[in-house]
Short mmCIF file of C-alpha atoms and ligand atoms in Angstrom, two decimals:
data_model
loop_
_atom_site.label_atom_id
_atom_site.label_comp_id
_atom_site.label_asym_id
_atom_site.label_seq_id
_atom_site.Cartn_x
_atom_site.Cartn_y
_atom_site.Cartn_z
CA UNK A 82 0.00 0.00 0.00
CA UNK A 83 1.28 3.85 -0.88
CA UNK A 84 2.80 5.16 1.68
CA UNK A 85 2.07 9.49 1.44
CA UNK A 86 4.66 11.50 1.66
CA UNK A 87 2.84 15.00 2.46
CA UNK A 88 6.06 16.72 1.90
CA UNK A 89 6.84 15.40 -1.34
CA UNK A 90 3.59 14.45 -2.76
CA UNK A 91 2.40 16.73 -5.89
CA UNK A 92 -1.19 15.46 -5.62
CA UNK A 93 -1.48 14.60 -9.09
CA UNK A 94 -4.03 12.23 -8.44
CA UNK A 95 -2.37 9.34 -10.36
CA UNK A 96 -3.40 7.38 -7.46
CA UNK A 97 -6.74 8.43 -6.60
CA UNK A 98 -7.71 7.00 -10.52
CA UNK A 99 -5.72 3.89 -10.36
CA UNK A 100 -7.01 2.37 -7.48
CA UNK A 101 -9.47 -0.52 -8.19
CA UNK A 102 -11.29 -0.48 -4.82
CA UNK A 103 -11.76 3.90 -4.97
CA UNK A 104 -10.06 3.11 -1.47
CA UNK A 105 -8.05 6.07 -2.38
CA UNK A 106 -9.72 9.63 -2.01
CA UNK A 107 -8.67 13.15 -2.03
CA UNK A 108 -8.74 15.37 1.38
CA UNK A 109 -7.85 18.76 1.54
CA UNK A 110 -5.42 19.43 4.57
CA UNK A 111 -5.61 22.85 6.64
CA UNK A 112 -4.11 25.08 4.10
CA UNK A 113 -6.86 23.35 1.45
CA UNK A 114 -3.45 21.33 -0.74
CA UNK A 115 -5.15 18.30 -2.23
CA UNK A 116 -4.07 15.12 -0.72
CA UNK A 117 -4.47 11.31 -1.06
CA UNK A 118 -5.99 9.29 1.51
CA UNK A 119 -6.26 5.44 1.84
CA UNK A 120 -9.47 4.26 3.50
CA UNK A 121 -8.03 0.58 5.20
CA UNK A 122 -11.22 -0.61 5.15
CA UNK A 123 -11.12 -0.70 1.25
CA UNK A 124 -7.77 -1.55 0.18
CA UNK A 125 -6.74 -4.69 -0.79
CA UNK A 126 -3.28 -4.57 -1.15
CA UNK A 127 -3.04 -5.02 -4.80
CA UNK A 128 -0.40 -2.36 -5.26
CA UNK A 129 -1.36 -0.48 -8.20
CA UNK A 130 -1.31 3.13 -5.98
CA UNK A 131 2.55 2.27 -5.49
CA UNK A 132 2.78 1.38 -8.98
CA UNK A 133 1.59 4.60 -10.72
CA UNK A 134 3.29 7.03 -8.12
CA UNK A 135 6.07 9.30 -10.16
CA UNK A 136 7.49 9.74 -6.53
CA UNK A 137 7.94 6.24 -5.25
CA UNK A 138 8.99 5.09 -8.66
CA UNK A 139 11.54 7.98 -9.53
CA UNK A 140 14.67 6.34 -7.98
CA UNK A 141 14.48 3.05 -9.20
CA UNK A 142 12.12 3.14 -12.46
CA UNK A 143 12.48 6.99 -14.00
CA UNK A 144 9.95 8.36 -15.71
CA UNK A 145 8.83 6.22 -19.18
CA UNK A 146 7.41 9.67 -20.40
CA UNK A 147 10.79 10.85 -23.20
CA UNK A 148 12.25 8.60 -25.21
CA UNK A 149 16.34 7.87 -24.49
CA UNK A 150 18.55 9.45 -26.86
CA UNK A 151 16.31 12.50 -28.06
CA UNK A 152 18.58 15.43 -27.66
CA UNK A 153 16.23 18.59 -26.56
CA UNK A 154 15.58 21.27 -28.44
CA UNK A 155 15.18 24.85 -27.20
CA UNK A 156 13.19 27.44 -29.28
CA UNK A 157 11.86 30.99 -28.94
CA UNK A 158 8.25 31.10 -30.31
CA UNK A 159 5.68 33.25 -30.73
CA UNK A 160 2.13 32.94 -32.66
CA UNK A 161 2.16 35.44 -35.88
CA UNK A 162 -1.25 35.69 -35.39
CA UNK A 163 -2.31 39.05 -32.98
CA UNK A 164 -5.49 37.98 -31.50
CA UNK A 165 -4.01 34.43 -30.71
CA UNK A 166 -1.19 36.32 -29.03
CA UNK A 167 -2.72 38.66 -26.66
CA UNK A 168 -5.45 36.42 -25.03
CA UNK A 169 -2.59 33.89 -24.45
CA UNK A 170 0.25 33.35 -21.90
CA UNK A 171 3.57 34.04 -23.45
CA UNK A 172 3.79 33.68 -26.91
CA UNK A 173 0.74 31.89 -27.41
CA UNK A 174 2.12 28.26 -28.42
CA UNK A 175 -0.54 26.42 -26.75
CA UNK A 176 -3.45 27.65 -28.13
CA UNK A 177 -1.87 26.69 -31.38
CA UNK A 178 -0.77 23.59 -30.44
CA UNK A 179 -4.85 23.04 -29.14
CA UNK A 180 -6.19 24.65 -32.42
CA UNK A 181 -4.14 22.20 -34.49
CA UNK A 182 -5.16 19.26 -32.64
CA UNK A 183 -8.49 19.83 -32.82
CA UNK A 184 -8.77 21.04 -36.03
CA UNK A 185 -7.10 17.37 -36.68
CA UNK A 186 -10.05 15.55 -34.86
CA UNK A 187 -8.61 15.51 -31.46
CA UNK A 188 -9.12 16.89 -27.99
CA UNK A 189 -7.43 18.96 -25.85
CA UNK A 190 -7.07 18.68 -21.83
CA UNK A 191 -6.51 21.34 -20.46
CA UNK A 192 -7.17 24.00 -16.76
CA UNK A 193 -9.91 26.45 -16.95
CA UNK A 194 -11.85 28.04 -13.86
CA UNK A 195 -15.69 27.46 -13.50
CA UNK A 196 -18.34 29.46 -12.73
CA UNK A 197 -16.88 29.95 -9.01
CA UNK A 198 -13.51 29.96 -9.81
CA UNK A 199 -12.87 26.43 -8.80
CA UNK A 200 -9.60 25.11 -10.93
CA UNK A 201 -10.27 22.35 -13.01
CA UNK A 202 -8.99 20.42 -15.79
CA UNK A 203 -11.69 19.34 -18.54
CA UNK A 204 -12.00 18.12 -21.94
CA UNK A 205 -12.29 20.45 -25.24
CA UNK A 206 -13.06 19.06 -28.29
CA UNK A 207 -14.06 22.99 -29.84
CA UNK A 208 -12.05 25.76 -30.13
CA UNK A 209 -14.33 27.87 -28.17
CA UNK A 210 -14.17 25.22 -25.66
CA UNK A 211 -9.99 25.66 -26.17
CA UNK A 212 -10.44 29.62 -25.58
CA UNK A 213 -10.99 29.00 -21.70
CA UNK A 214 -7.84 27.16 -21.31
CA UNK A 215 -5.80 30.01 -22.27
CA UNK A 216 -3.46 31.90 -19.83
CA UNK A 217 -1.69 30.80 -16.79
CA UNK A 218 -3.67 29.95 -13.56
CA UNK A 219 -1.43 29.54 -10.01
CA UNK A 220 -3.90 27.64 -8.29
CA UNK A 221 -3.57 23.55 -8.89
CA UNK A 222 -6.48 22.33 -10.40
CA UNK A 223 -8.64 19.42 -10.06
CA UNK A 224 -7.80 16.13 -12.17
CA UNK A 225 -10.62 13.98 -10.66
CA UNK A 226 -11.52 11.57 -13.61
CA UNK A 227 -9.46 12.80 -16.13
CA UNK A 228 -6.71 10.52 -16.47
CA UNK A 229 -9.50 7.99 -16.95
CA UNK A 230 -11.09 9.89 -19.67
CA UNK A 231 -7.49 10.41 -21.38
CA UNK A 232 -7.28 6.84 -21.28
CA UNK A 233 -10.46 6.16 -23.00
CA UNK A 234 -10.35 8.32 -25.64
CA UNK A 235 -6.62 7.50 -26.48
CA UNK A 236 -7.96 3.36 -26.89
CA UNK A 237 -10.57 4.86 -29.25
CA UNK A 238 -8.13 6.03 -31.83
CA UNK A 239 -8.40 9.51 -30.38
CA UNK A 240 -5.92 12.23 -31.22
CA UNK A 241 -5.37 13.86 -27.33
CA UNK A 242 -3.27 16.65 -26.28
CA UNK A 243 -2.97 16.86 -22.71
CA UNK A 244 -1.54 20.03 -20.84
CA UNK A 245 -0.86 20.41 -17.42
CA UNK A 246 1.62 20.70 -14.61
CA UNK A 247 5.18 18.51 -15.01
CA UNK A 248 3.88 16.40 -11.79
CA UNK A 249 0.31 16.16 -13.28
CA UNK A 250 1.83 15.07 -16.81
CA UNK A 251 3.92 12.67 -14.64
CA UNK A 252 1.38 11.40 -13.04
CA UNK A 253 -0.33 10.79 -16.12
CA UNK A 254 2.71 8.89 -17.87
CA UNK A 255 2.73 6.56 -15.07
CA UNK A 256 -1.47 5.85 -14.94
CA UNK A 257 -1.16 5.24 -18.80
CA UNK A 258 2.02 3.20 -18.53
CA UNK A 259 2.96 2.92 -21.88
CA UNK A 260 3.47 5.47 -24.57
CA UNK A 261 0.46 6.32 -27.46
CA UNK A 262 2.13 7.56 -30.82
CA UNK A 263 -1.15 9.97 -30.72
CA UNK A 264 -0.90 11.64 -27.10
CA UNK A 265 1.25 14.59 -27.18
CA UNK A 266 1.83 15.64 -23.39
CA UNK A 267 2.17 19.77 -23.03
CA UNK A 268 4.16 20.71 -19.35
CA UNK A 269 4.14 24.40 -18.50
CA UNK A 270 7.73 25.65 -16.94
CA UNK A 271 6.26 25.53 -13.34
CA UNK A 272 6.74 28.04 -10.55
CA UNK A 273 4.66 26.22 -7.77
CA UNK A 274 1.19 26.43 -6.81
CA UNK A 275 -0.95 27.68 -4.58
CA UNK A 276 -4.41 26.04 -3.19
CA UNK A 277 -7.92 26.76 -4.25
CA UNK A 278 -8.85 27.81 -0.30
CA UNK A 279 -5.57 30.93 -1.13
CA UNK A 280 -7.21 31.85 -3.86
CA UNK A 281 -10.17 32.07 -2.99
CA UNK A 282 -9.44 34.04 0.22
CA UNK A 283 -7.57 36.26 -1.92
CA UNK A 284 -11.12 36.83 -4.43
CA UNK A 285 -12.75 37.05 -1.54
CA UNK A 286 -10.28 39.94 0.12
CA UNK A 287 -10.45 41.57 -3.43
CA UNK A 288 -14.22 41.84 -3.91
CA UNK A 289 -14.34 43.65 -0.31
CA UNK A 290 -11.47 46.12 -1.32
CA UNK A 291 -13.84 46.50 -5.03
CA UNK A 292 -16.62 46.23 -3.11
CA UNK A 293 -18.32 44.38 -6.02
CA UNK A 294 -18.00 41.01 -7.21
CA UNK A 295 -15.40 39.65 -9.05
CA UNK A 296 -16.68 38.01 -12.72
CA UNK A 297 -13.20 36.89 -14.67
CA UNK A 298 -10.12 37.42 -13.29
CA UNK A 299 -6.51 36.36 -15.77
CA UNK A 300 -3.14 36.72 -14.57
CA UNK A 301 -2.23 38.10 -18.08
CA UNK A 302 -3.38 41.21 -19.44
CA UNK A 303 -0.90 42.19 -22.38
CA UNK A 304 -3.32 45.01 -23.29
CA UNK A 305 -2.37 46.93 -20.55
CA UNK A 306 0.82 45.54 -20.08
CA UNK A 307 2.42 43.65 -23.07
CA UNK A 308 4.76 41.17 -22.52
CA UNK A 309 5.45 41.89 -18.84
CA UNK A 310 2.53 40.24 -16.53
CA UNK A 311 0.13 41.49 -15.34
CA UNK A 312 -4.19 40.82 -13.66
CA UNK A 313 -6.55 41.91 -15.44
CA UNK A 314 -9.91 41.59 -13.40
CA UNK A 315 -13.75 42.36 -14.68
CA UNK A 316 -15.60 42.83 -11.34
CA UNK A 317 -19.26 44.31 -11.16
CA UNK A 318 -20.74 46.64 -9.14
CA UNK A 319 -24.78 47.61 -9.13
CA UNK A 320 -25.39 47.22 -12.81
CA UNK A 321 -22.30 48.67 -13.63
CA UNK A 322 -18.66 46.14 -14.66
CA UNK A 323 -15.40 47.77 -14.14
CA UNK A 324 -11.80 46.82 -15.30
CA UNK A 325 -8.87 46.67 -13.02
CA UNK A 326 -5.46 46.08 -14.48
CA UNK A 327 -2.39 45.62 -12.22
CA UNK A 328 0.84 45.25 -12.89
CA UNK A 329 2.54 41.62 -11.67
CA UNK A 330 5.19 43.37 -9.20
CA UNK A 331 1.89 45.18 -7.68
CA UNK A 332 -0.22 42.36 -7.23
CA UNK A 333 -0.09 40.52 -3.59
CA UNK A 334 -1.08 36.94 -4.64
CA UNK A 335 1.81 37.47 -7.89
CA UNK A 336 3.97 38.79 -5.28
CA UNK A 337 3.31 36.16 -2.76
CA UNK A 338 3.36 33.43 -4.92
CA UNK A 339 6.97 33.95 -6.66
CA UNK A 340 8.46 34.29 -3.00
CA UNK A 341 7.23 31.26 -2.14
CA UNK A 342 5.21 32.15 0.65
CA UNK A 343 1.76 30.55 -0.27
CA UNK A 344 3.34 27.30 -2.25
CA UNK A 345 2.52 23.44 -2.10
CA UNK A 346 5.32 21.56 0.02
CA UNK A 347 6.49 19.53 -2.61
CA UNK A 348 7.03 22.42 -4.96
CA UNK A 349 10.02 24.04 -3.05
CA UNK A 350 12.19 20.63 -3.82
CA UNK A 351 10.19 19.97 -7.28
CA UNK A 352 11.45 17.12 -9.27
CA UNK A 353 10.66 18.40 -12.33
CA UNK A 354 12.04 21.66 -12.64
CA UNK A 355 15.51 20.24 -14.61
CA UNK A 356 16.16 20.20 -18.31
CA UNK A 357 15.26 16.72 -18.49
CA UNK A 358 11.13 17.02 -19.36
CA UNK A 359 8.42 14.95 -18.43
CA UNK A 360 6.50 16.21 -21.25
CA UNK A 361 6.49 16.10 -25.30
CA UNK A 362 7.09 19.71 -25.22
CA UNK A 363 7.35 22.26 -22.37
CA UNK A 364 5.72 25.97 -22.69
CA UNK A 365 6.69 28.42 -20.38
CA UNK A 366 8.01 32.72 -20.77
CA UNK A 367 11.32 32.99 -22.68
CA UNK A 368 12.55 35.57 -19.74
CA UNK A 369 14.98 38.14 -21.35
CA UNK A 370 14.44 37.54 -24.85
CA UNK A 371 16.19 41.10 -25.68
CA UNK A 372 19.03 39.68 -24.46
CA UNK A 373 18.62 36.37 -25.44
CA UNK A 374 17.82 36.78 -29.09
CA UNK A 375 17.90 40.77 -29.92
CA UNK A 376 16.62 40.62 -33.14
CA UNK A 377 13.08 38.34 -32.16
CA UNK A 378 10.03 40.52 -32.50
CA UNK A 379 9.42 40.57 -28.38
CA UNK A 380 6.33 42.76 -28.36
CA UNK A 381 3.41 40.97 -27.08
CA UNK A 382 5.15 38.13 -25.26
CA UNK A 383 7.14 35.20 -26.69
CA UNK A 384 7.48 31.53 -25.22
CA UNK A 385 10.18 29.02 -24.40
CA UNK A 386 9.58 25.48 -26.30
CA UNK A 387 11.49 22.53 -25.22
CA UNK A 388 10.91 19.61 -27.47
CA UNK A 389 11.61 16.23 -25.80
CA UNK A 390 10.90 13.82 -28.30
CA UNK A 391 10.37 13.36 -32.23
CA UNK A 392 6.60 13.19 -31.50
CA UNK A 393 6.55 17.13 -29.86
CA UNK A 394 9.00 18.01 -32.70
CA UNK A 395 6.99 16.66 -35.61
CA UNK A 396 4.19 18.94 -33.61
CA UNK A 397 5.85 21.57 -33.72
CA UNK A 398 7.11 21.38 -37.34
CA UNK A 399 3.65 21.23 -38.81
CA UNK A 400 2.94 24.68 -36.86
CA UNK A 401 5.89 26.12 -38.59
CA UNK A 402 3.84 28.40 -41.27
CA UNK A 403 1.90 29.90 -38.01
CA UNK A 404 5.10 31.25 -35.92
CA UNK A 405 8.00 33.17 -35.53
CA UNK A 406 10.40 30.66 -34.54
CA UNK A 407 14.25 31.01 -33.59
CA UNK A 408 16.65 27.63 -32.22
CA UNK A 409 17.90 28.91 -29.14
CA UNK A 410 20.10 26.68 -26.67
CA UNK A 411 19.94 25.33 -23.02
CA UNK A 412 22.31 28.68 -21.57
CA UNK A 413 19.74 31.23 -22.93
CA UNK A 414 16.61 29.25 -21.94
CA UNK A 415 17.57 28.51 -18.48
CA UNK A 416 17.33 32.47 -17.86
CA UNK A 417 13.79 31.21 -17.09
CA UNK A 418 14.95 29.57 -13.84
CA UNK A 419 12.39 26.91 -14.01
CA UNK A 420 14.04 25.05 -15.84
CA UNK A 421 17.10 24.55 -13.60
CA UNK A 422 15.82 25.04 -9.78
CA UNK A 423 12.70 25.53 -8.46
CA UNK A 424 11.32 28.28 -6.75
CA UNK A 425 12.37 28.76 -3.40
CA UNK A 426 9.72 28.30 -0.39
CA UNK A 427 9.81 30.98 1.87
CA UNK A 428 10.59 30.22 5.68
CA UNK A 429 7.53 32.55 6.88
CA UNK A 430 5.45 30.41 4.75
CA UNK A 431 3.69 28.38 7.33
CA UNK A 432 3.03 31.65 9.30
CA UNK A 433 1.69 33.33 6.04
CA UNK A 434 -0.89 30.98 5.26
CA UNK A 435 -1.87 30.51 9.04
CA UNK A 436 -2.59 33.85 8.75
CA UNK A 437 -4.59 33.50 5.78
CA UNK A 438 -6.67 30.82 7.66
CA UNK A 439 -6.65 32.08 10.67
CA UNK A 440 -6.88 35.91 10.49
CA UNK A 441 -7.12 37.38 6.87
CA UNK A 442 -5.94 37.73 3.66
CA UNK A 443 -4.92 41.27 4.41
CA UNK A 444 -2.75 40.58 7.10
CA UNK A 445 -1.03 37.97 5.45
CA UNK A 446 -0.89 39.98 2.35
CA UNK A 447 0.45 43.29 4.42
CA UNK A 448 4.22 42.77 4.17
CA UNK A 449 3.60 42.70 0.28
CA UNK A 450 2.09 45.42 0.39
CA UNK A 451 4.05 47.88 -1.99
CA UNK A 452 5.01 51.36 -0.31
CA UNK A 453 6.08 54.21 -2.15
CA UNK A 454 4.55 57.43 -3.91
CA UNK A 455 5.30 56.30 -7.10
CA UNK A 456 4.13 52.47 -6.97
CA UNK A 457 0.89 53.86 -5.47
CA UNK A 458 0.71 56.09 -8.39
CA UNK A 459 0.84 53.55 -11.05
CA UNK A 460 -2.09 51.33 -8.84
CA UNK A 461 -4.44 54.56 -9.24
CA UNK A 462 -3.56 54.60 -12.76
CA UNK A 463 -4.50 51.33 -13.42
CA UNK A 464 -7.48 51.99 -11.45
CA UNK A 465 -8.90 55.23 -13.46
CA UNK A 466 -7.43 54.97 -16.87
CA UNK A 467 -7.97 52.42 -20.03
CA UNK A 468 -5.86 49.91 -20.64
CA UNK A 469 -4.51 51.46 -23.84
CA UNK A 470 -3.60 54.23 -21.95
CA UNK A 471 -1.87 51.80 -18.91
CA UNK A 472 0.05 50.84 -21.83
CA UNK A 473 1.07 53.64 -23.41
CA UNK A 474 2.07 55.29 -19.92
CA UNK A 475 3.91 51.82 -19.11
CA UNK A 476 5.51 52.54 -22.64
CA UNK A 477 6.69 55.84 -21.74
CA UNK A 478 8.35 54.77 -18.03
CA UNK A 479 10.12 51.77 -19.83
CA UNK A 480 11.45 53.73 -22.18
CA UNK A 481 12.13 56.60 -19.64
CA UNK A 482 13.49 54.54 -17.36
CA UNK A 483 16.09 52.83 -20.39
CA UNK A 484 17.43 56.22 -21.29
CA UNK A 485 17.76 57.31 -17.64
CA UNK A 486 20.29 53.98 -17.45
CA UNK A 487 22.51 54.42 -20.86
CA UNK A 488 22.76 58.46 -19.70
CA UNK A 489 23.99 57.42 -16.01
CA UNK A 490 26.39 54.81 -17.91
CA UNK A 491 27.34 57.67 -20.10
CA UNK A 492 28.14 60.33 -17.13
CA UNK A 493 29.88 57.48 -15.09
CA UNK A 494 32.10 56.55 -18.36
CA UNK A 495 33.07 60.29 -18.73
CA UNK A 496 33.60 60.54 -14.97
CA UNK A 497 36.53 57.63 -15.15
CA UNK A 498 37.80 59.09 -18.04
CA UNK A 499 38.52 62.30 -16.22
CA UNK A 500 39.92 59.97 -13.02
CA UNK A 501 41.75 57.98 -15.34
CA UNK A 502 43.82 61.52 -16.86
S1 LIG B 277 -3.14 -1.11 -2.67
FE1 LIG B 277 -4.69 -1.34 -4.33
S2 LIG B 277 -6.65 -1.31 -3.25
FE2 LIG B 277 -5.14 -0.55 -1.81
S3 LIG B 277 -5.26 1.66 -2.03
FE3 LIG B 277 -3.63 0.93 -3.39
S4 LIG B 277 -4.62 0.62 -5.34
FE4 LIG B 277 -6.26 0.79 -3.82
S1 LIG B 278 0.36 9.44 -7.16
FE1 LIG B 278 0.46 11.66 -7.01
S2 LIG B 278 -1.16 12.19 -5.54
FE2 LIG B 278 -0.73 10.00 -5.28
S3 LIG B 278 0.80 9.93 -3.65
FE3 LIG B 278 1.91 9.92 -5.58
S4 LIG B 278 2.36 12.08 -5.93
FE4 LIG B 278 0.76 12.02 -4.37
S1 LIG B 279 6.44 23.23 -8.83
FE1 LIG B 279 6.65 21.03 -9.24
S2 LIG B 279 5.45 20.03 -7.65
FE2 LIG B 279 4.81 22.17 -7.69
S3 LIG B 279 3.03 22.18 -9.07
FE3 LIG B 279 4.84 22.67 -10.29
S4 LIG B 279 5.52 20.71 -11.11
FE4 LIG B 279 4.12 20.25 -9.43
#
């Protein structure tokens, strides 16, 4: 019988589907992280939870997911096509990738948020079904029944793309146990994840500060912000909807998130942030793509592909007429730090969500709080103006802020000059 690690277990759920008996089930522990539970009253020691656990198997039988040999390949991408681009997360490679697969007869699995924001991976067999998968959601999602469903459509014949965390693509590798020359697996570059009890604290702690409620929320808005992150929420209040567009550095969950205060366990010693993938192909933000690759056309966001096997490349090369594409290598990509480490759990973390369960969001959210004239100008920007306008201001300060740099270079080069005389 699996034995749970709760500091290393990703809840993928590999286990929860596999079992024969349903002796497994998920709980939700204080913080509201999925976890598996066995109920000993229903197991029958047949073993198959051990088998199809990436974490118990990792040492002695590594992941079947990438064939041996296949030397990665690391590309800077982004879709040619403008309305693909700015809905999307980065440059808009998996919408593509979804598009073509369905357009092909397939399906796509994918996260999207329902109706009260509750993270969830489903099937989409339409494009507009495709168009709520876009962008990046923190929060893990919910994966009851779909390996199952993957399964079944892939012994029907059926063309599948599946796209999800590295651990949840793990976890599906192992349910399936074998490889399917038609199911192209899609891992996102991973920075950890927060629970669905966070973030909904955080809506919650939002729609008081609004004092409305909260209809869509993305944590991309490339209108206001191109290619540098951003939330973009639509709340309503009395018959009227507002937008609010912050910038990522502004936002508390962004902020708390990427210092690892509100992350699963297991993501501050993830497995699967390494070079090595679990998946086909892996999607995440090429980070510093002016300096990576100066000539790329960078506006509106571009992503990172890693191709892992001849299956995600052949992918890939049919979407060729449909991108920008430039071969990058392994030293440029890993400016993403995803891909070599993962993110670092803070040591207040326990306290921070105990205060989010405890107390409130705000508290917990108060030593994120940004201080400053000018960062509380740009939030009451956001607030009053259009997002055109948040972007053409944001325009304006990058560039403002670029020239202020090359003439303090300047004035310090002409200062050691004069020292050097
Ligand atoms: S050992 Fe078999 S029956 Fe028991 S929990 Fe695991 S899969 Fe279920
Ligand atoms: S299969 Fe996934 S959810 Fe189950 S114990 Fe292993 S890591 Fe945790
Ligand atoms: S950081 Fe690792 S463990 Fe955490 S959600 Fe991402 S892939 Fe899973």
């Amino acid at each position: 019988m699996l034995k749970i690690d709760h500091k290393h277990c990703t809840g993928c759920g590999a286990c929860v589907e596999a079992c024969p008996q349903l002796a497994v089930v998920k709980i939700r522990d204080r913080y509201k992280f999925i976890y598996p539970s066995i109920d000993p009253q229903r197991c029958i020691g047949c073993g198959r939870c051990d088998e199809v656990c990436p974490l118990c198997r990792q040492t002695d039988n590594p992941s079947e997911g990438v064939p041996d040999g296949f030397q990665p390949l690391y590309y800077a991408a982004k879709a040619k096509d403008r309305g693909t681009l700015i809905g999307s997360h980065a440059g808009g490679l998996f919408f593509l990738l979804g598009k073509h697969v369905i357009a092909r007869g397939g399906v796509v699995y994918g996260c999207v948020f329902d109706e009260n924001f509750h993270p969830r991976h489903v099937r989409a067999s339409t494009t507009t079904e495709l168009v709520a998968m876009k962008g990046v959601k923190p929060v893990q999602s919910d994966t009851d029944g779909v390996f199952s469903s993957v399964r079944s459509d892939l012994e029907k014949g059926v063309t599948v793309l599946f796209a999800g965390t590295p651990c949840q693509c793990d976890g599906l590798r192992h349910f399936l146990g074998k490889r399917y020359d038609h199911l192209t697996v899609v891992d996102m570059l991973c920075g950890g994840v927060t629970s669905e009890g966070v973030f909904h604290r955080y809506l919650h702690w939002r729609e008081q500060r609004l004092g409305g409620r909260i209809r869509d929320i993305r944590f991309e808005n490339k209108r206001a912000f191109g290619y540098r992150s951003g939330t973009r929420i639509i709340f309503r209040r009395g018959r009227m909807r507002y937008l609010l567009s912050t910038p990522a550095p502004l936002d508390r969950l962004m902020r708390m998130q990427q210092s690892g205060a509100v992350l699963r366990r297991s993501c501050g010693s993830c497995p699967y942030t390494v070079p090595e993938r679990v998946g086909d192909l892996s999607l995440g933000r090429f980070v510093h793509i002016r300096r990576a690759h100066p000539a790329f056309p960078f506006d509106g966001g571009v992503s990172l592909v890693v191709v892992s096997s001849p299956q995600g490349e052949a992918l890939l090369d049919e979407l060729a007429n449909e991108l920008y594409l430039e071969e990058s290598d392994l030293c440029r990509a890993s400016y993403n730090r995803r891909l070599v480490a993962p993110v670092r759990q803070s040591r207040f973390r326990k306290k921070r969500l105990d205060e989010i369960f405890t107390c409130d969001f705000d508290v917990a959210a108060e030593p994120f709080r940004v201080n400053g004239l000018l960062s509380r100008m740009i939030i009451w920007c956001c607030w009053l103006l259009p997002d055109r306008l948040v972007m053409a201001i944001h325009r304006i300060a990058r560039t403002g802020s670029a020239l202020g740099t090359r003439l303090t270079d300047a004035f310090r080069q002409i200062i050691r000059k004069k020292d050097a005389r």
